[in-house]
PDB file of C-alpha atoms in Angstrom:
ATOM      1  CA  MET A   1     -12.383  -2.382 -11.579  1.00 30.00           C
ATOM      2  CA  ARG A   2     -10.781  -4.647  -9.051  1.00 34.00           C
ATOM      3  CA  ARG A   3      -9.495  -7.966 -10.313  1.00 37.00           C
ATOM      4  CA  TRP A   4     -10.378 -10.804  -8.002  1.00 29.00           C
ATOM      5  CA  LEU A   5      -7.350 -12.724  -6.815  1.00 28.00           C
ATOM      6  CA  ALA A   6      -7.125 -15.704  -9.138  1.00 32.00           C
ATOM      7  CA  ALA A   7      -5.892 -19.035  -7.871  1.00 30.00           C
ATOM      8  CA  LEU A   8      -2.200 -19.259  -8.649  1.00 32.00           C
ATOM      9  CA  LEU A   9      -0.126 -22.012  -7.044  1.00 32.00           C
ATOM     10  CA  LEU A  10       3.605 -22.133  -7.620  1.00 39.00           C
ATOM     11  CA  LEU A  11       5.016 -25.501  -6.510  1.00 35.00           C
ATOM     12  CA  LEU A  12       8.643 -26.493  -6.525  1.00 36.00           C
ATOM     13  CA  PRO A  13       9.350 -29.370  -8.961  1.00 39.00           C
ATOM     14  CA  PRO A  14       9.291 -32.930  -7.567  1.00 38.00           C
ATOM     15  CA  SER A  15      12.931 -33.512  -8.538  1.00 39.00           C
ATOM     16  CA  LEU A  16      14.237 -31.228  -5.785  1.00 39.00           C
ATOM     17  CA  PRO A  17      16.863 -32.744  -3.487  1.00 44.00           C
ATOM     18  CA  ALA A  18      15.914 -33.970  -0.029  1.00 44.00           C
ATOM     19  CA  GLY A  19      15.617 -31.117   2.456  1.00 51.00           C
ATOM     20  CA  ALA A  20      14.739 -28.488  -0.145  1.00 63.00           C
ATOM     21  CA  VAL A  21      12.578 -25.610   1.037  1.00 77.00           C
ATOM     22  CA  GLU A  22       9.110 -25.522  -0.523  1.00 83.00           C
ATOM     23  CA  PHE A  23       6.896 -22.461  -0.751  1.00 90.00           C
ATOM     24  CA  THR A  24       3.592 -21.599  -2.367  1.00 92.00           C
ATOM     25  CA  LEU A  25       2.127 -18.321  -3.559  1.00 94.00           C
ATOM     26  CA  ALA A  26      -1.529 -17.464  -4.107  1.00 95.00           C
ATOM     27  CA  GLY A  27      -2.662 -14.410  -6.017  1.00 95.00           C
ATOM     28  CA  THR A  28      -2.577 -12.722  -9.400  1.00 94.00           C
ATOM     29  CA  PRO A  29       0.993 -11.593 -10.215  1.00 96.00           C
ATOM     30  CA  GLU A  30       0.440  -8.144 -11.667  1.00 98.00           C
ATOM     31  CA  GLN A  31       1.586  -4.646 -10.832  1.00 98.00           C
ATOM     32  CA  GLY A  32      -0.119  -3.407  -7.655  1.00 98.00           C
ATOM     33  CA  ALA A  33      -1.020  -6.896  -6.422  1.00 98.00           C
ATOM     34  CA  LEU A  34      -0.554  -8.535  -3.035  1.00 98.00           C
ATOM     35  CA  LEU A  35       0.446 -12.208  -3.069  1.00 98.00           C
ATOM     36  CA  TYR A  36      -0.018 -14.589  -0.137  1.00 97.00           C
ATOM     37  CA  GLY A  37       2.823 -16.996   0.545  1.00 96.00           C
ATOM     38  CA  ARG A  38       3.524 -19.963   2.765  1.00 95.00           C
ATOM     39  CA  THR A  39       6.735 -21.806   3.489  1.00 94.00           C
ATOM     40  CA  GLU A  40       8.222 -23.955   6.215  1.00 91.00           C
ATOM     41  CA  PRO A  41       8.365 -22.439   9.713  1.00 93.00           C
ATOM     42  CA  GLY A  42      11.806 -21.007  10.321  1.00 92.00           C
ATOM     43  CA  ALA A  43      12.584 -20.467   6.641  1.00 93.00           C
ATOM     44  CA  ALA A  44      13.905 -17.159   5.338  1.00 93.00           C
ATOM     45  CA  VAL A  45      12.348 -15.509   2.275  1.00 95.00           C
ATOM     46  CA  MET A  46      13.688 -12.817  -0.028  1.00 94.00           C
ATOM     47  CA  LEU A  47      12.164 -10.850  -2.888  1.00 96.00           C
ATOM     48  CA  GLY A  48      15.180  -9.919  -4.960  1.00 92.00           C
ATOM     49  CA  GLU A  49      17.437  -8.263  -2.379  1.00 90.00           C
ATOM     50  CA  THR A  50      14.594  -7.464   0.045  1.00 93.00           C
ATOM     51  CA  ASN A  51      14.232  -9.507   3.229  1.00 94.00           C
ATOM     52  CA  VAL A  52      10.597 -10.611   3.518  1.00 97.00           C
ATOM     53  CA  PRO A  53       9.072 -10.891   7.025  1.00 97.00           C
ATOM     54  CA  VAL A  54       7.892 -14.440   7.744  1.00 97.00           C
ATOM     55  CA  ALA A  55       5.444 -15.339  10.524  1.00 97.00           C
ATOM     56  CA  ALA A  56       6.117 -18.166  12.971  1.00 96.00           C
ATOM     57  CA  ASP A  57       3.814 -20.472  10.992  1.00 96.00           C
ATOM     58  CA  GLY A  58       5.590 -19.768   7.697  1.00 96.00           C
ATOM     59  CA  ARG A  59       3.107 -17.304   6.190  1.00 97.00           C
ATOM     60  CA  PHE A  60       4.437 -14.267   4.321  1.00 98.00           C
ATOM     61  CA  LEU A  61       3.321 -11.563   1.894  1.00 98.00           C
ATOM     62  CA  ILE A  62       4.753 -10.356  -1.398  1.00 98.00           C
ATOM     63  CA  GLY A  63       3.787  -6.902  -2.632  1.00 98.00           C
ATOM     64  CA  LEU A  64       4.221  -5.915  -6.272  1.00 98.00           C
ATOM     65  CA  ASP A  65       4.659  -2.184  -6.759  1.00 97.00           C
ATOM     66  CA  ARG A  66       2.880  -0.008  -9.320  1.00 96.00           C
ATOM     67  CA  ASP A  67       5.996  -0.149 -11.493  1.00 95.00           C
ATOM     68  CA  ALA A  68       7.147  -3.668 -10.631  1.00 97.00           C
ATOM     69  CA  PRO A  69       9.384  -5.140 -13.364  1.00 97.00           C
ATOM     70  CA  ALA A  70       8.261  -7.835 -15.775  1.00 98.00           C
ATOM     71  CA  GLU A  71       9.945 -10.514 -13.640  1.00 97.00           C
ATOM     72  CA  VAL A  72      10.732 -10.829  -9.942  1.00 97.00           C
ATOM     73  CA  THR A  73      12.696 -13.530  -8.133  1.00 95.00           C
ATOM     74  CA  ILE A  74      11.549 -15.021  -4.836  1.00 95.00           C
ATOM     75  CA  MET A  75      13.915 -17.152  -2.756  1.00 91.00           C
ATOM     76  CA  ALA A  76      13.292 -19.326   0.297  1.00 92.00           C
ATOM     77  CA  GLY A  77      15.985 -20.939   2.393  1.00 89.00           C
ATOM     78  CA  LYS A  78      16.510 -22.971   5.539  1.00 87.00           C
ATOM     79  CA  ASP A  79      19.453 -24.897   6.961  1.00 81.00           C
ATOM     80  CA  GLY A  80      21.625 -23.914   4.033  1.00 77.00           C
ATOM     81  CA  VAL A  81      19.160 -25.101   1.367  1.00 78.00           C
ATOM     82  CA  ILE A  82      17.867 -22.376  -0.936  1.00 80.00           C
ATOM     83  CA  ASP A  83      15.361 -22.461  -3.765  1.00 82.00           C
ATOM     84  CA  SER A  84      14.301 -19.625  -6.048  1.00 86.00           C
ATOM     85  CA  GLN A  85      11.398 -19.040  -8.397  1.00 88.00           C
ATOM     86  CA  THR A  86      11.079 -16.351 -11.058  1.00 93.00           C
ATOM     87  CA  LEU A  87       7.610 -14.890 -11.336  1.00 94.00           C
ATOM     88  CA  ALA A  88       6.255 -13.147 -14.443  1.00 97.00           C
ATOM     89  CA  VAL A  89       4.475  -9.895 -13.494  1.00 98.00           C
ATOM     90  CA  ALA A  90       1.686  -8.583 -15.721  1.00 98.00           C
ATOM     91  CA  LYS A  91       1.965  -4.927 -16.678  1.00 97.00           C
ATOM     92  CA  ARG A  92      -1.006  -2.604 -16.095  1.00 96.00           C
ATOM     93  CA  ASP A  93      -2.104   0.500 -17.968  1.00 93.00           C
ATOM     94  CA  TYR A  94      -2.563   3.675 -15.927  1.00 92.00           C
ATOM     95  CA  ALA A  95      -4.423   6.904 -16.596  1.00 83.00           C
ATOM     96  CA  ILE A  96      -1.950   9.684 -17.475  1.00 77.00           C
ATOM     97  CA  GLN A  97      -3.054  13.344 -17.535  1.00 72.00           C
ATOM     98  CA  ARG A  98      -0.915  16.097 -19.070  1.00 66.00           C
ATOM     99  CA  ILE A  99      -1.417  19.717 -18.000  1.00 55.00           C
ATOM    100  CA  ASP A 100       0.745  22.494 -19.451  1.00 52.00           C
ATOM    101  CA  GLY A 101       0.928  26.262 -18.970  1.00 55.00           C
ATOM    102  CA  LEU A 102       0.721  26.229 -15.147  1.00 45.00           C
ATOM    103  CA  PRO A 103       2.496  28.967 -13.142  1.00 56.00           C
ATOM    104  CA  PRO A 104       5.767  27.527 -11.697  1.00 58.00           C
ATOM    105  CA  GLU A 105       4.618  28.058  -8.089  1.00 52.00           C
ATOM    106  CA  GLN A 106       1.745  25.661  -8.695  1.00 48.00           C
ATOM    107  CA  VAL A 107       4.145  22.933  -9.800  1.00 54.00           C
ATOM    108  CA  THR A 108       7.065  23.241  -7.344  1.00 67.00           C
ATOM    109  CA  PRO A 109       6.529  24.407  -3.729  1.00 71.00           C
ATOM    110  CA  PRO A 110       8.874  27.090  -2.324  1.00 78.00           C
ATOM    111  CA  GLN A 111      11.923  26.003  -0.289  1.00 82.00           C
ATOM    112  CA  GLU A 112      10.349  26.531   3.134  1.00 81.00           C
ATOM    113  CA  LEU A 113       7.567  24.123   2.196  1.00 85.00           C
ATOM    114  CA  LEU A 114      10.049  21.652   0.707  1.00 88.00           C
ATOM    115  CA  ASP A 115      11.846  21.525   4.081  1.00 90.00           C
ATOM    116  CA  ARG A 116       8.572  20.838   5.871  1.00 92.00           C
ATOM    117  CA  ILE A 117       7.574  18.183   3.352  1.00 92.00           C
ATOM    118  CA  ALA A 118      10.955  16.440   3.774  1.00 94.00           C
ATOM    119  CA  ALA A 119      10.590  16.340   7.573  1.00 95.00           C
ATOM    120  CA  GLU A 120       7.077  14.929   7.297  1.00 96.00           C
ATOM    121  CA  ARG A 121       8.249  12.339   4.784  1.00 95.00           C
ATOM    122  CA  GLU A 122      10.823  11.131   7.311  1.00 96.00           C
ATOM    123  CA  GLN A 123       8.053  10.476   9.826  1.00 96.00           C
ATOM    124  CA  LEU A 124       6.067   8.518   7.261  1.00 96.00           C
ATOM    125  CA  VAL A 125       9.082   6.449   6.190  1.00 96.00           C
ATOM    126  CA  ALA A 126       9.969   5.670   9.820  1.00 96.00           C
ATOM    127  CA  ALA A 127       6.417   4.520  10.590  1.00 97.00           C
ATOM    128  CA  ARG A 128       6.285   2.334   7.482  1.00 95.00           C
ATOM    129  CA  ALA A 129       9.622   0.756   8.474  1.00 94.00           C
ATOM    130  CA  LEU A 130       8.237  -0.626  11.755  1.00 94.00           C
ATOM    131  CA  GLU A 131       8.020  -4.410  11.507  1.00 92.00           C
ATOM    132  CA  ARG A 132       5.651  -6.748  13.358  1.00 96.00           C
ATOM    133  CA  LEU A 133       5.412 -10.470  12.590  1.00 97.00           C
ATOM    134  CA  THR A 134       1.663 -10.495  13.145  1.00 98.00           C
ATOM    135  CA  LEU A 135      -1.253 -11.647  11.011  1.00 98.00           C
ATOM    136  CA  GLU A 136      -3.996  -9.032  11.393  1.00 98.00           C
ATOM    137  CA  TRP A 137      -4.212  -8.827   7.588  1.00 98.00           C
ATOM    138  CA  ALA A 138      -5.402 -12.450   7.511  1.00 97.00           C
ATOM    139  CA  GLY A 139      -8.815 -11.345   8.816  1.00 97.00           C
ATOM    140  CA  GLY A 140      -9.482  -9.673   5.490  1.00 97.00           C
ATOM    141  CA  PHE A 141     -10.145  -6.089   4.410  1.00 98.00           C
ATOM    142  CA  ALA A 142     -13.235  -3.891   4.091  1.00 98.00           C
ATOM    143  CA  TRP A 143     -13.735  -0.440   2.597  1.00 98.00           C
ATOM    144  CA  PRO A 144     -12.901   2.260   5.191  1.00 98.00           C
ATOM    145  CA  ALA A 145     -15.684   4.402   3.684  1.00 98.00           C
ATOM    146  CA  GLU A 146     -18.162   4.047   0.850  1.00 97.00           C
ATOM    147  CA  GLY A 147     -18.929   6.607  -1.817  1.00 97.00           C
ATOM    148  CA  ARG A 148     -18.050   7.628  -5.344  1.00 96.00           C
ATOM    149  CA  ILE A 149     -14.541   6.608  -6.375  1.00 95.00           C
ATOM    150  CA  SER A 150     -12.944   9.866  -7.489  1.00 91.00           C
ATOM    151  CA  GLY A 151      -9.340   8.746  -7.936  1.00 91.00           C
ATOM    152  CA  VAL A 152      -7.733   5.434  -8.802  1.00 94.00           C
ATOM    153  CA  TYR A 153      -4.446   3.719  -8.102  1.00 95.00           C
ATOM    154  CA  GLY A 154      -1.608   4.314 -10.520  1.00 93.00           C
ATOM    155  CA  SER A 155      -2.907   7.462 -12.219  1.00 89.00           C
ATOM    156  CA  GLN A 156      -0.380  10.221 -12.812  1.00 82.00           C
ATOM    157  CA  ARG A 157      -0.199  13.873 -13.854  1.00 75.00           C
ATOM    158  CA  ILE A 158       2.507  15.460 -15.982  1.00 71.00           C
ATOM    159  CA  LEU A 159       2.630  19.173 -15.132  1.00 60.00           C
ATOM    160  CA  ASN A 160       4.476  21.497 -17.504  1.00 59.00           C
ATOM    161  CA  GLY A 161       6.265  18.444 -18.885  1.00 61.00           C
ATOM    162  CA  GLU A 162       7.393  17.175 -15.463  1.00 70.00           C
ATOM    163  CA  ALA A 163       6.065  13.813 -14.294  1.00 62.00           C
ATOM    164  CA  ARG A 164       4.645  14.099 -10.776  1.00 70.00           C
ATOM    165  CA  GLN A 165       4.432  11.284  -8.260  1.00 79.00           C
ATOM    166  CA  PRO A 166       1.794   8.736  -9.256  1.00 90.00           C
ATOM    167  CA  HIS A 167      -1.346   8.381  -7.194  1.00 89.00           C
ATOM    168  CA  TYR A 168      -0.740   5.320  -5.041  1.00 95.00           C
ATOM    169  CA  GLY A 169      -4.159   5.024  -3.416  1.00 96.00           C
ATOM    170  CA  VAL A 170      -7.867   5.044  -4.105  1.00 96.00           C
ATOM    171  CA  ASP A 171      -9.930   8.198  -3.459  1.00 95.00           C
ATOM    172  CA  VAL A 172     -13.463   7.924  -2.116  1.00 98.00           C
ATOM    173  CA  ALA A 173     -15.550  11.118  -2.291  1.00 97.00           C
ATOM    174  CA  VAL A 174     -17.362  11.501   1.043  1.00 97.00           C
ATOM    175  CA  PRO A 175     -18.603  14.604   2.886  1.00 97.00           C
ATOM    176  CA  THR A 176     -16.590  16.050   5.757  1.00 98.00           C
ATOM    177  CA  GLY A 177     -17.464  14.288   9.002  1.00 98.00           C
ATOM    178  CA  THR A 178     -18.092  10.855   7.467  1.00 98.00           C
ATOM    179  CA  PRO A 179     -16.897   8.054   9.800  1.00 98.00           C
ATOM    180  CA  ILE A 180     -13.683   6.448   8.515  1.00 98.00           C
ATOM    181  CA  ARG A 181     -13.190   2.861   9.640  1.00 98.00           C
ATOM    182  CA  ALA A 182     -10.147   0.636   9.979  1.00 98.00           C
ATOM    183  CA  PRO A 183      -9.976  -1.474   6.805  1.00 98.00           C
ATOM    184  CA  ALA A 184      -8.498  -4.381   8.800  1.00 98.00           C
ATOM    185  CA  ASP A 185      -7.266  -5.194  12.286  1.00 98.00           C
ATOM    186  CA  GLY A 186      -3.944  -3.678  13.296  1.00 98.00           C
ATOM    187  CA  LEU A 187      -1.837  -1.300  15.336  1.00 98.00           C
ATOM    188  CA  VAL A 188      -1.921   2.472  14.821  1.00 98.00           C
ATOM    189  CA  VAL A 189       1.717   3.361  14.142  1.00 98.00           C
ATOM    190  CA  LEU A 190       1.084   7.007  13.239  1.00 98.00           C
ATOM    191  CA  ALA A 191      -1.812   9.372  13.945  1.00 98.00           C
ATOM    192  CA  VAL A 192      -0.948  13.003  13.192  1.00 98.00           C
ATOM    193  CA  GLU A 193      -2.548  16.259  12.141  1.00 95.00           C
ATOM    194  CA  ASP A 194      -1.793  18.820   9.469  1.00 91.00           C
ATOM    195  CA  PHE A 195       0.840  17.322   7.183  1.00 95.00           C
ATOM    196  CA  PHE A 196       1.266  19.491   4.092  1.00 90.00           C
ATOM    197  CA  TYR A 197       0.235  16.962   1.458  1.00 89.00           C
ATOM    198  CA  GLN A 198      -1.608  14.317   3.497  1.00 95.00           C
ATOM    199  CA  GLY A 199      -3.320  16.557   6.052  1.00 96.00           C
ATOM    200  CA  THR A 200      -4.535  14.675   9.102  1.00 98.00           C
ATOM    201  CA  LEU A 201      -3.786  10.966   8.744  1.00 98.00           C
ATOM    202  CA  VAL A 202      -3.861   7.553  10.402  1.00 98.00           C
ATOM    203  CA  MET A 203      -1.427   4.758   9.531  1.00 98.00           C
ATOM    204  CA  ILE A 204      -2.333   1.207  10.612  1.00 98.00           C
ATOM    205  CA  ASP A 205       0.080  -1.721  10.611  1.00 98.00           C
ATOM    206  CA  HIS A 206      -1.638  -4.986   9.634  1.00 98.00           C
ATOM    207  CA  GLY A 207       1.444  -7.171  10.131  1.00 98.00           C
ATOM    208  CA  LEU A 208       4.239  -8.628   7.971  1.00 98.00           C
ATOM    209  CA  GLY A 209       5.073  -5.214   6.526  1.00 97.00           C
ATOM    210  CA  LEU A 210       1.559  -4.366   5.296  1.00 98.00           C
ATOM    211  CA  LYS A 211       0.219  -0.937   6.288  1.00 98.00           C
ATOM    212  CA  SER A 212      -2.809   1.218   5.450  1.00 98.00           C
ATOM    213  CA  THR A 213      -2.735   5.015   5.459  1.00 98.00           C
ATOM    214  CA  LEU A 214      -5.985   7.000   5.631  1.00 98.00           C
ATOM    215  CA  MET A 215      -5.497  10.631   4.635  1.00 98.00           C
ATOM    216  CA  HIS A 216      -7.154  14.086   4.408  1.00 97.00           C
ATOM    217  CA  LEU A 217      -9.109  13.523   7.633  1.00 98.00           C
ATOM    218  CA  SER A 218     -10.778  16.165   9.783  1.00 98.00           C
ATOM    219  CA  THR A 219     -10.768  14.516  13.216  1.00 98.00           C
ATOM    220  CA  LEU A 220      -8.757  11.709  14.788  1.00 98.00           C
ATOM    221  CA  GLU A 221     -10.549   9.126  16.899  1.00 98.00           C
ATOM    222  CA  VAL A 222      -7.425   7.078  17.740  1.00 98.00           C
ATOM    223  CA  ALA A 223      -3.842   7.748  18.800  1.00 98.00           C
ATOM    224  CA  THR A 224      -0.471   6.261  17.938  1.00 98.00           C
ATOM    225  CA  GLY A 225      -0.106   2.942  19.772  1.00 98.00           C
ATOM    226  CA  ASP A 226      -3.810   2.020  19.749  1.00 98.00           C
ATOM    227  CA  LEU A 227      -4.903  -1.436  18.634  1.00 98.00           C
ATOM    228  CA  VAL A 228      -7.891  -1.293  16.280  1.00 98.00           C
ATOM    229  CA  THR A 229     -10.269  -3.818  14.765  1.00 98.00           C
ATOM    230  CA  LYS A 230     -11.712  -3.966  11.275  1.00 98.00           C
ATOM    231  CA  GLY A 231     -14.705  -1.628  11.023  1.00 98.00           C
ATOM    232  CA  GLN A 232     -13.759   0.461  14.065  1.00 98.00           C
ATOM    233  CA  VAL A 233     -14.134   4.223  13.533  1.00 98.00           C
ATOM    234  CA  VAL A 234     -10.622   5.690  13.581  1.00 98.00           C
ATOM    235  CA  ALA A 235     -11.334   9.183  12.222  1.00 98.00           C
ATOM    236  CA  LEU A 236     -13.773  11.468  10.457  1.00 98.00           C
ATOM    237  CA  SER A 237     -13.262  12.456   6.833  1.00 98.00           C
ATOM    238  CA  GLY A 238     -12.303  15.941   5.760  1.00 98.00           C
ATOM    239  CA  ALA A 239     -10.380  18.063   3.277  1.00 95.00           C
ATOM    240  CA  SER A 240      -7.109  18.581   5.142  1.00 96.00           C
ATOM    241  CA  GLY A 241      -3.791  18.731   3.346  1.00 90.00           C
ATOM    242  CA  ARG A 242      -3.346  19.551  -0.315  1.00 83.00           C
ATOM    243  CA  VAL A 243      -6.756  18.728  -1.760  1.00 85.00           C
ATOM    244  CA  THR A 244      -9.522  20.432  -3.713  1.00 83.00           C
ATOM    245  CA  GLY A 245     -12.422  18.896  -1.813  1.00 90.00           C
ATOM    246  CA  ALA A 246     -13.480  16.485   0.904  1.00 96.00           C
ATOM    247  CA  HIS A 247     -12.570  12.862   0.294  1.00 96.00           C
ATOM    248  CA  LEU A 248     -10.702   9.891   1.729  1.00 98.00           C
ATOM    249  CA  ASP A 249      -7.408   8.786   0.208  1.00 97.00           C
ATOM    250  CA  TRP A 250      -6.654   5.176   1.230  1.00 98.00           C
ATOM    251  CA  ARG A 251      -3.198   3.835   0.504  1.00 98.00           C
ATOM    252  CA  VAL A 252      -1.642   0.420   1.177  1.00 98.00           C
ATOM    253  CA  ASN A 253       2.108  -0.095   1.441  1.00 98.00           C
ATOM    254  CA  TRP A 254       4.211  -3.253   1.765  1.00 98.00           C
ATOM    255  CA  LEU A 255       7.914  -2.734   2.531  1.00 96.00           C
ATOM    256  CA  GLY A 256       8.063   0.328   0.296  1.00 92.00           C
ATOM    257  CA  SER A 257       5.915  -1.102  -2.496  1.00 97.00           C
ATOM    258  CA  TRP A 258       2.529   0.465  -3.128  1.00 97.00           C
ATOM    259  CA  ILE A 259      -0.379  -1.961  -3.412  1.00 98.00           C
ATOM    260  CA  ASP A 260      -3.709  -1.235  -5.129  1.00 98.00           C
ATOM    261  CA  PRO A 261      -6.256  -1.073  -2.259  1.00 98.00           C
ATOM    262  CA  GLN A 262      -9.053  -2.104  -4.616  1.00 97.00           C
ATOM    263  CA  GLN A 263      -7.308  -5.460  -5.014  1.00 96.00           C
ATOM    264  CA  LEU A 264      -8.017  -6.174  -1.331  1.00 97.00           C
ATOM    265  CA  VAL A 265     -11.755  -5.488  -1.136  1.00 97.00           C
ATOM    266  CA  PRO A 266     -14.899  -6.422  -3.067  1.00 94.00           C
ATOM    267  CA  PRO A 267     -16.389  -3.819  -5.422  1.00 92.00           C
ATOM    268  CA  MET A 268     -18.615  -1.265  -3.732  1.00 84.00           C
ATOM    269  CA  GLU A 269     -22.310  -1.863  -4.362  1.00 70.00           C
TER     270      GLU A 269
END
């Protein structure tokens, strides 16, 4: 179940010296959450050692990864004045499935596939690294497709004793050919076919480091470089890539941190 973003306002204490940089954060600080920040125009913001993109009006985002630590430090600075706040991050419980006795070839792909997977990963990392100081995310998010939720954020399998990569998205079971819509406004930064794991996919940049990836598609309706609006059909669903059946896998990434997509949308009716 998605937790609605609770009102959380972090204000700097009134005893700060003149000229201190103030910032606020709204959201529920837990693993997988997206927080909405605001500071003075022209200020710089950091999350730990990560430079946080800041829009011209001072708005910024903070993404808390699936395995975010119990505390994170956020800093804002301008004209040589810096303030920092330490934020307590609530830990979440994830579904863990252990499967033993699998043939080795079902756990680790052969070398020729590993080379292909590495090359495809480079494309994904490069697309996620593109930075635009835009605010398309501010228009809100909607489900890219509706159906039975067949996979949830954070779940993980342990195969033959080896922990596999956690599931960083939400799976929606829909028949092949179902229209898949942009969950929010943005720019298509990657639209490709036939990746080994992800199959045919569309990646949309929503601004300030926030990106959606829609995977296992059958048909692309957009191309890299297209601007899209929330609700626009960008693809048709399918069963491409490494899957066992037709579904949509929707993932949300912020500067390398994976966000729970269900935190961004209301529950499906």
